[in-house]
mmCIF file of C-alpha atoms and ligand atoms in Angstrom:
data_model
loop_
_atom_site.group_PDB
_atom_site.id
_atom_site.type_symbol
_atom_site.label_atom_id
_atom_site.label_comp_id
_atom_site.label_asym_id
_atom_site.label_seq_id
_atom_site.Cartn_x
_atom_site.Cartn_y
_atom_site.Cartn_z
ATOM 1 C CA UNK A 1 121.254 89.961 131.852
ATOM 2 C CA UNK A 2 124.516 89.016 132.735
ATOM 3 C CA UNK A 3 126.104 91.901 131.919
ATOM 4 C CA UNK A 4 123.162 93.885 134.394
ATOM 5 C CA UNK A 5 124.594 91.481 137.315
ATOM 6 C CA UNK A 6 128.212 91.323 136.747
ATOM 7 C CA UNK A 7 128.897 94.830 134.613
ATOM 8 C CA UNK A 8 126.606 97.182 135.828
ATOM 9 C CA UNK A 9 125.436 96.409 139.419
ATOM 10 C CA UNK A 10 129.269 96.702 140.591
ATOM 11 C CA UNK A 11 129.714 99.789 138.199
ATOM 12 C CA UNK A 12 127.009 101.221 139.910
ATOM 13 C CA UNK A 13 128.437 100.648 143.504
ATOM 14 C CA UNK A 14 131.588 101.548 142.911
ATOM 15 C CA UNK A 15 130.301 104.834 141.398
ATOM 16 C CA UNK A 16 128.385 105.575 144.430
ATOM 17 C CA UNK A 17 131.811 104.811 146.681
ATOM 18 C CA UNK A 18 133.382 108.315 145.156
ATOM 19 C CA UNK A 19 130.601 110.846 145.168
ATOM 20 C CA UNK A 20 129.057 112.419 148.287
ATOM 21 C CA UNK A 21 125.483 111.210 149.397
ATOM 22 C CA UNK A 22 123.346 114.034 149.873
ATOM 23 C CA UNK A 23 119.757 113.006 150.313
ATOM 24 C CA UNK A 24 118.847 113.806 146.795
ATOM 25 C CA UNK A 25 121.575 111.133 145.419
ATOM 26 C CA UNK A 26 120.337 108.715 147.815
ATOM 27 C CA UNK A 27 116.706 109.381 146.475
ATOM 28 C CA UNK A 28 117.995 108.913 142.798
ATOM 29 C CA UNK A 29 120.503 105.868 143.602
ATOM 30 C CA UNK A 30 116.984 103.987 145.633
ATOM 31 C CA UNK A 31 114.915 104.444 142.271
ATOM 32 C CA UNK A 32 117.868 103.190 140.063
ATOM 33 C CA UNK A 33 117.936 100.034 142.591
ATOM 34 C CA UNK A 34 114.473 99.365 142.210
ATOM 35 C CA UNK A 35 114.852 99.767 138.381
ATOM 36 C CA UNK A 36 117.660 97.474 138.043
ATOM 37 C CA UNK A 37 116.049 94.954 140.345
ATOM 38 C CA UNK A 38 112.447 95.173 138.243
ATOM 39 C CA UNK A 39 114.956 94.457 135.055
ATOM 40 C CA UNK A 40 116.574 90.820 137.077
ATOM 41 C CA UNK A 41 113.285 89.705 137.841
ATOM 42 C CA UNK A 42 111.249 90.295 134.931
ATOM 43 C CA UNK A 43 113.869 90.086 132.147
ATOM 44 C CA UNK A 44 112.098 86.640 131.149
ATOM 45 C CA UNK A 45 108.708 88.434 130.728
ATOM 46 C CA UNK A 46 110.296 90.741 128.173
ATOM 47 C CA UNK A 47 109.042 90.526 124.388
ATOM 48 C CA UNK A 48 111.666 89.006 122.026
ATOM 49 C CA UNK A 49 110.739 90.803 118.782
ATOM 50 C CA UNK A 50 111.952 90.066 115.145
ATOM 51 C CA UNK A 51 114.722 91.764 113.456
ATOM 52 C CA UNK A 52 114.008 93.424 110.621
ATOM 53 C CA UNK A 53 114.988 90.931 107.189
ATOM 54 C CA UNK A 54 118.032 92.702 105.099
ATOM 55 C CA UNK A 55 117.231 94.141 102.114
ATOM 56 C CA UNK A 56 116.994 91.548 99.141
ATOM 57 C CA UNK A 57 114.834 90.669 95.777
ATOM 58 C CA UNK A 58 112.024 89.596 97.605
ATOM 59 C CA UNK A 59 112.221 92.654 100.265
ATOM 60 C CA UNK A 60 113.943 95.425 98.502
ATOM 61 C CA UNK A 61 114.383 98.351 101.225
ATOM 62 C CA UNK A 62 116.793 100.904 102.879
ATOM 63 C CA UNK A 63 116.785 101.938 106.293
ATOM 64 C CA UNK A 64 117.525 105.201 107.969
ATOM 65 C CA UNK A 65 118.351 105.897 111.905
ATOM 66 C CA UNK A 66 119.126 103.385 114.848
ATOM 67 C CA UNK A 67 119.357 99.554 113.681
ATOM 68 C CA UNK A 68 118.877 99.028 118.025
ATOM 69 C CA UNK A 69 114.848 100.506 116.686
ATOM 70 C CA UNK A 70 114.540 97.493 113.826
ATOM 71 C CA UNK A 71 112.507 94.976 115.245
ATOM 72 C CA UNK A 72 108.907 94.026 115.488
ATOM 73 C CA UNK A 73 106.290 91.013 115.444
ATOM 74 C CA UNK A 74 105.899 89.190 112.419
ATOM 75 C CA UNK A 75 102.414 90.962 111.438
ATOM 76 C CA UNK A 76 104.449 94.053 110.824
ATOM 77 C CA UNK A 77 107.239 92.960 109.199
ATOM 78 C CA UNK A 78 105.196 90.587 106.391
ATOM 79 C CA UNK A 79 103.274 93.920 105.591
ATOM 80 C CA UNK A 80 106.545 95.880 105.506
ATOM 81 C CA UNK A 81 107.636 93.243 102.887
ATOM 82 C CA UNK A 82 104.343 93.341 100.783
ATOM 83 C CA UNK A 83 104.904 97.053 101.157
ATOM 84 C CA UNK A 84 107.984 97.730 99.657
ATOM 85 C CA UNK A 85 107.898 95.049 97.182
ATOM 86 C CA UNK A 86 104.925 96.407 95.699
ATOM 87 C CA UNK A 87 106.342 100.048 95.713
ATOM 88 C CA UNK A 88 109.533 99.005 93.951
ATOM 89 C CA UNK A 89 107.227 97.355 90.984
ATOM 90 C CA UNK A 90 105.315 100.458 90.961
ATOM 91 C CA UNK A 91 107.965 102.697 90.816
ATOM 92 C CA UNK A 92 111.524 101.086 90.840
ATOM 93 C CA UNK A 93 112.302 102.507 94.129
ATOM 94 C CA UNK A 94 113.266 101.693 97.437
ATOM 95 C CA UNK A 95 111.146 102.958 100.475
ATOM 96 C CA UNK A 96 113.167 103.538 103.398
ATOM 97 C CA UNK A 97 112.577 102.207 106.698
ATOM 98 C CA UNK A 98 112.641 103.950 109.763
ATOM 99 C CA UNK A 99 111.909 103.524 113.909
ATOM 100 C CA UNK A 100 109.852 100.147 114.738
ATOM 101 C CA UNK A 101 110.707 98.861 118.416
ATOM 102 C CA UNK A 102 113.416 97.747 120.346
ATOM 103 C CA UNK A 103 114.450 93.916 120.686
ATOM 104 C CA UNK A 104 112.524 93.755 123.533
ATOM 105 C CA UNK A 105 110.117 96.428 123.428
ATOM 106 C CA UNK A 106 109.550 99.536 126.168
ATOM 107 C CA UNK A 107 109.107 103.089 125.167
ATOM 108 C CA UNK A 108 111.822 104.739 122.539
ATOM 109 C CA UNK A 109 112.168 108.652 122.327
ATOM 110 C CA UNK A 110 109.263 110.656 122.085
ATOM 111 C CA UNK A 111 107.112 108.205 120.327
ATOM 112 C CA UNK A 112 104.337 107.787 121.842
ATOM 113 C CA UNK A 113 103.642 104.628 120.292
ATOM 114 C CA UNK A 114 106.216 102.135 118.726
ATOM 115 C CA UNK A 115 105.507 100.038 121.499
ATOM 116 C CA UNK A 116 103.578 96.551 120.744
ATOM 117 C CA UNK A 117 106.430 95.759 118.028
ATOM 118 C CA UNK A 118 103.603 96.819 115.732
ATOM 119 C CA UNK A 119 104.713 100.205 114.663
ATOM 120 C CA UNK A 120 107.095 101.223 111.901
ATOM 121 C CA UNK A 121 108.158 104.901 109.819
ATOM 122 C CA UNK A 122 108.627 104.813 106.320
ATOM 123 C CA UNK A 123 110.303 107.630 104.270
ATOM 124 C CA UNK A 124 109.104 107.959 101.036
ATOM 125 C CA UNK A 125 111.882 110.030 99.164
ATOM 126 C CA UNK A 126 110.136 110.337 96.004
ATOM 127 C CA UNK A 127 106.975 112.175 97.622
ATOM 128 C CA UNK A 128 108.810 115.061 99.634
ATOM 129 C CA UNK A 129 107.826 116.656 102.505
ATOM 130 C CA UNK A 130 104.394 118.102 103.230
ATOM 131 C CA UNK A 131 102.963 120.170 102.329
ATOM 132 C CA UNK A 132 105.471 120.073 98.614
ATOM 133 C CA UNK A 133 104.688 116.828 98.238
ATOM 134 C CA UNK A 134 104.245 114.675 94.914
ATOM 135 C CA UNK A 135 100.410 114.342 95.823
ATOM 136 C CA UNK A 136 99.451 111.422 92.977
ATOM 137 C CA UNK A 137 102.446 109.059 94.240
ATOM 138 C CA UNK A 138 101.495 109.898 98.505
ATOM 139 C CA UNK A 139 97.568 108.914 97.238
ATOM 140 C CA UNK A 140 99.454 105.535 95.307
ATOM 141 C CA UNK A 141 101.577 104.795 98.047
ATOM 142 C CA UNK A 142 99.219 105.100 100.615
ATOM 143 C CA UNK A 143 96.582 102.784 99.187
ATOM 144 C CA UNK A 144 99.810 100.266 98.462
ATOM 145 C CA UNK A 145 100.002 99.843 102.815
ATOM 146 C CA UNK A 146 96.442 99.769 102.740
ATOM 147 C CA UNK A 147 96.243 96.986 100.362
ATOM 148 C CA UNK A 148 99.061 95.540 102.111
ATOM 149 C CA UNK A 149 97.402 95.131 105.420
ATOM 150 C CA UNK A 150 98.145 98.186 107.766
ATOM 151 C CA UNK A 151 94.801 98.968 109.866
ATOM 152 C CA UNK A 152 96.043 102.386 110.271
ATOM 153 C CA UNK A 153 98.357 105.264 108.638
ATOM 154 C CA UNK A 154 99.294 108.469 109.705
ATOM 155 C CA UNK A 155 100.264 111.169 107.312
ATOM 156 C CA UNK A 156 100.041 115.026 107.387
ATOM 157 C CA UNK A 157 98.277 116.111 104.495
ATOM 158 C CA UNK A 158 95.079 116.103 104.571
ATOM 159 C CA UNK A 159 94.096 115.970 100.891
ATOM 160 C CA UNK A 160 96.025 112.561 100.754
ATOM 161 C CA UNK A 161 94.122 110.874 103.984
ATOM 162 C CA UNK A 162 90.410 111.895 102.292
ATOM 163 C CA UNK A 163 91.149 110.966 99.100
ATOM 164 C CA UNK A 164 92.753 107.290 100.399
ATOM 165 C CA UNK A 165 90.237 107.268 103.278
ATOM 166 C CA UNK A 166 86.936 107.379 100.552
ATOM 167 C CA UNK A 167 88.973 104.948 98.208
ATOM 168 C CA UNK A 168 89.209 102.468 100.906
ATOM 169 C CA UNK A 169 85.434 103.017 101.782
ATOM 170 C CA UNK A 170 84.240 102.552 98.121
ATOM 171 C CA UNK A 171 86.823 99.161 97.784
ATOM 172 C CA UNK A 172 86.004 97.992 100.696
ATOM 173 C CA UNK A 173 89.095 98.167 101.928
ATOM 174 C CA UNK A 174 89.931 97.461 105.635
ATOM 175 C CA UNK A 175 92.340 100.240 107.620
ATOM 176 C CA UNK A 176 92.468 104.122 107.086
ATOM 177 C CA UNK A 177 94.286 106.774 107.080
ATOM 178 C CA UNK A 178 94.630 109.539 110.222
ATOM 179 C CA UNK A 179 95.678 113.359 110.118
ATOM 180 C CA UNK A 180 98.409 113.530 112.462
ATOM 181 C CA UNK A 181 100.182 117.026 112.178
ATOM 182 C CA UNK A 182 103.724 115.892 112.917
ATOM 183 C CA UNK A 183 104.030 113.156 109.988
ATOM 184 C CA UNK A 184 105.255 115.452 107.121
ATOM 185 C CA UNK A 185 108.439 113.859 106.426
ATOM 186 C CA UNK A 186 107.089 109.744 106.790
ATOM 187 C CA UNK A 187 103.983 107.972 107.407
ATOM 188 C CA UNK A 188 103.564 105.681 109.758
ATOM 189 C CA UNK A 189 102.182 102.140 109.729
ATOM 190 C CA UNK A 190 100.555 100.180 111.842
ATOM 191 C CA UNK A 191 98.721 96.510 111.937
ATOM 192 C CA UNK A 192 96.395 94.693 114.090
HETATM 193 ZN ZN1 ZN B 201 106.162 106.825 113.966
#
């Protein structure tokens, strides 16, 4: 906040001092105004989420891109800890953890969700990418979130989200799995 009112307000004017002010700029340099302004007066309004734990015995994980994308509300990161601790008994392997939300939420790259703080990617090396994946261990791995609590998983093959979707019927088993095209590297999870 501070650094908005003291850092980049003045930047911002001073920047605007050395470059000449065609209309366009002025049109771009009013909506930056009003954005900045929106960010002083509702900064208190903002979600604070959690950070994501560091890996340990009782929460054994990796992660993989920007540490900025590592937080969330406590619903997601308890079942990202019953997650990967059941994975590493099953298989003695870490899952990796990918994009969840910013510290205080708002829309990051082209996700379209990731943006109640109850989103998160997980990379599951051992599996592959679809469509070569290790089918038996995607069907395990899968049912592990499942179990764990996430209401909803997307994944790209669609052998794996039957097979777990009719599993989770029979078990009565809250939370299925969705086709979704672009997830052939990671699922993702979601809860609530
Ligand atoms: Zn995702």
């Amino acid at each position: 906040m501070r650094y908005t009112e003291e850092t980049l307000i003045p930047q911002l004017e001073e920047f605007l001092k050395n470059i000449p002010l065609t209309p366009r700029i002025n049109a771009s340099t009013e909506l930056a105004k009003i954005a900045v302004e929106y960010v002083v007066q509702n900064y208190n309004t903002f979600p604070v989420f959690t950070a994501l734990p560091p890996s340990d015995d009782e929460f054994p994980h990796y992660t993989y891109g920007n540490p900025k994308r590592k937080f969330g509300q406590s619903e997601i990161i308890e079942v990202l800890k019953t997650v990967c601790l059941a994975y590493f008994h099953l298989t003695g392997n870490k899952l990796w953890i990918g994009d969840m939300q910013l510290e205080h939420g708002g829309r990051i790259g082209t996700h379209v969700s990731h943006k109640l703080g109850l989103d998160a990617d997980i990379d599951v090396i051992e599996v592959g990418d679809v469509p070569n994946i290790n089918r038996p261990l995607a069907i395990n791995t899968a049912q592990i979130f499942l179990q764990s609590g996430a209401t909803l998983v997307f994944y790209a093959d669609h052998n794996v989200v039957n097979t777990v979707n009719e599993w989770a019927l029979e078990n009565e088993i809250k939370g299925h799995l969705s086709h979704e095209p672009d997830h052939t590297k990671h699922f993702h999870l979601r809860v609530g």
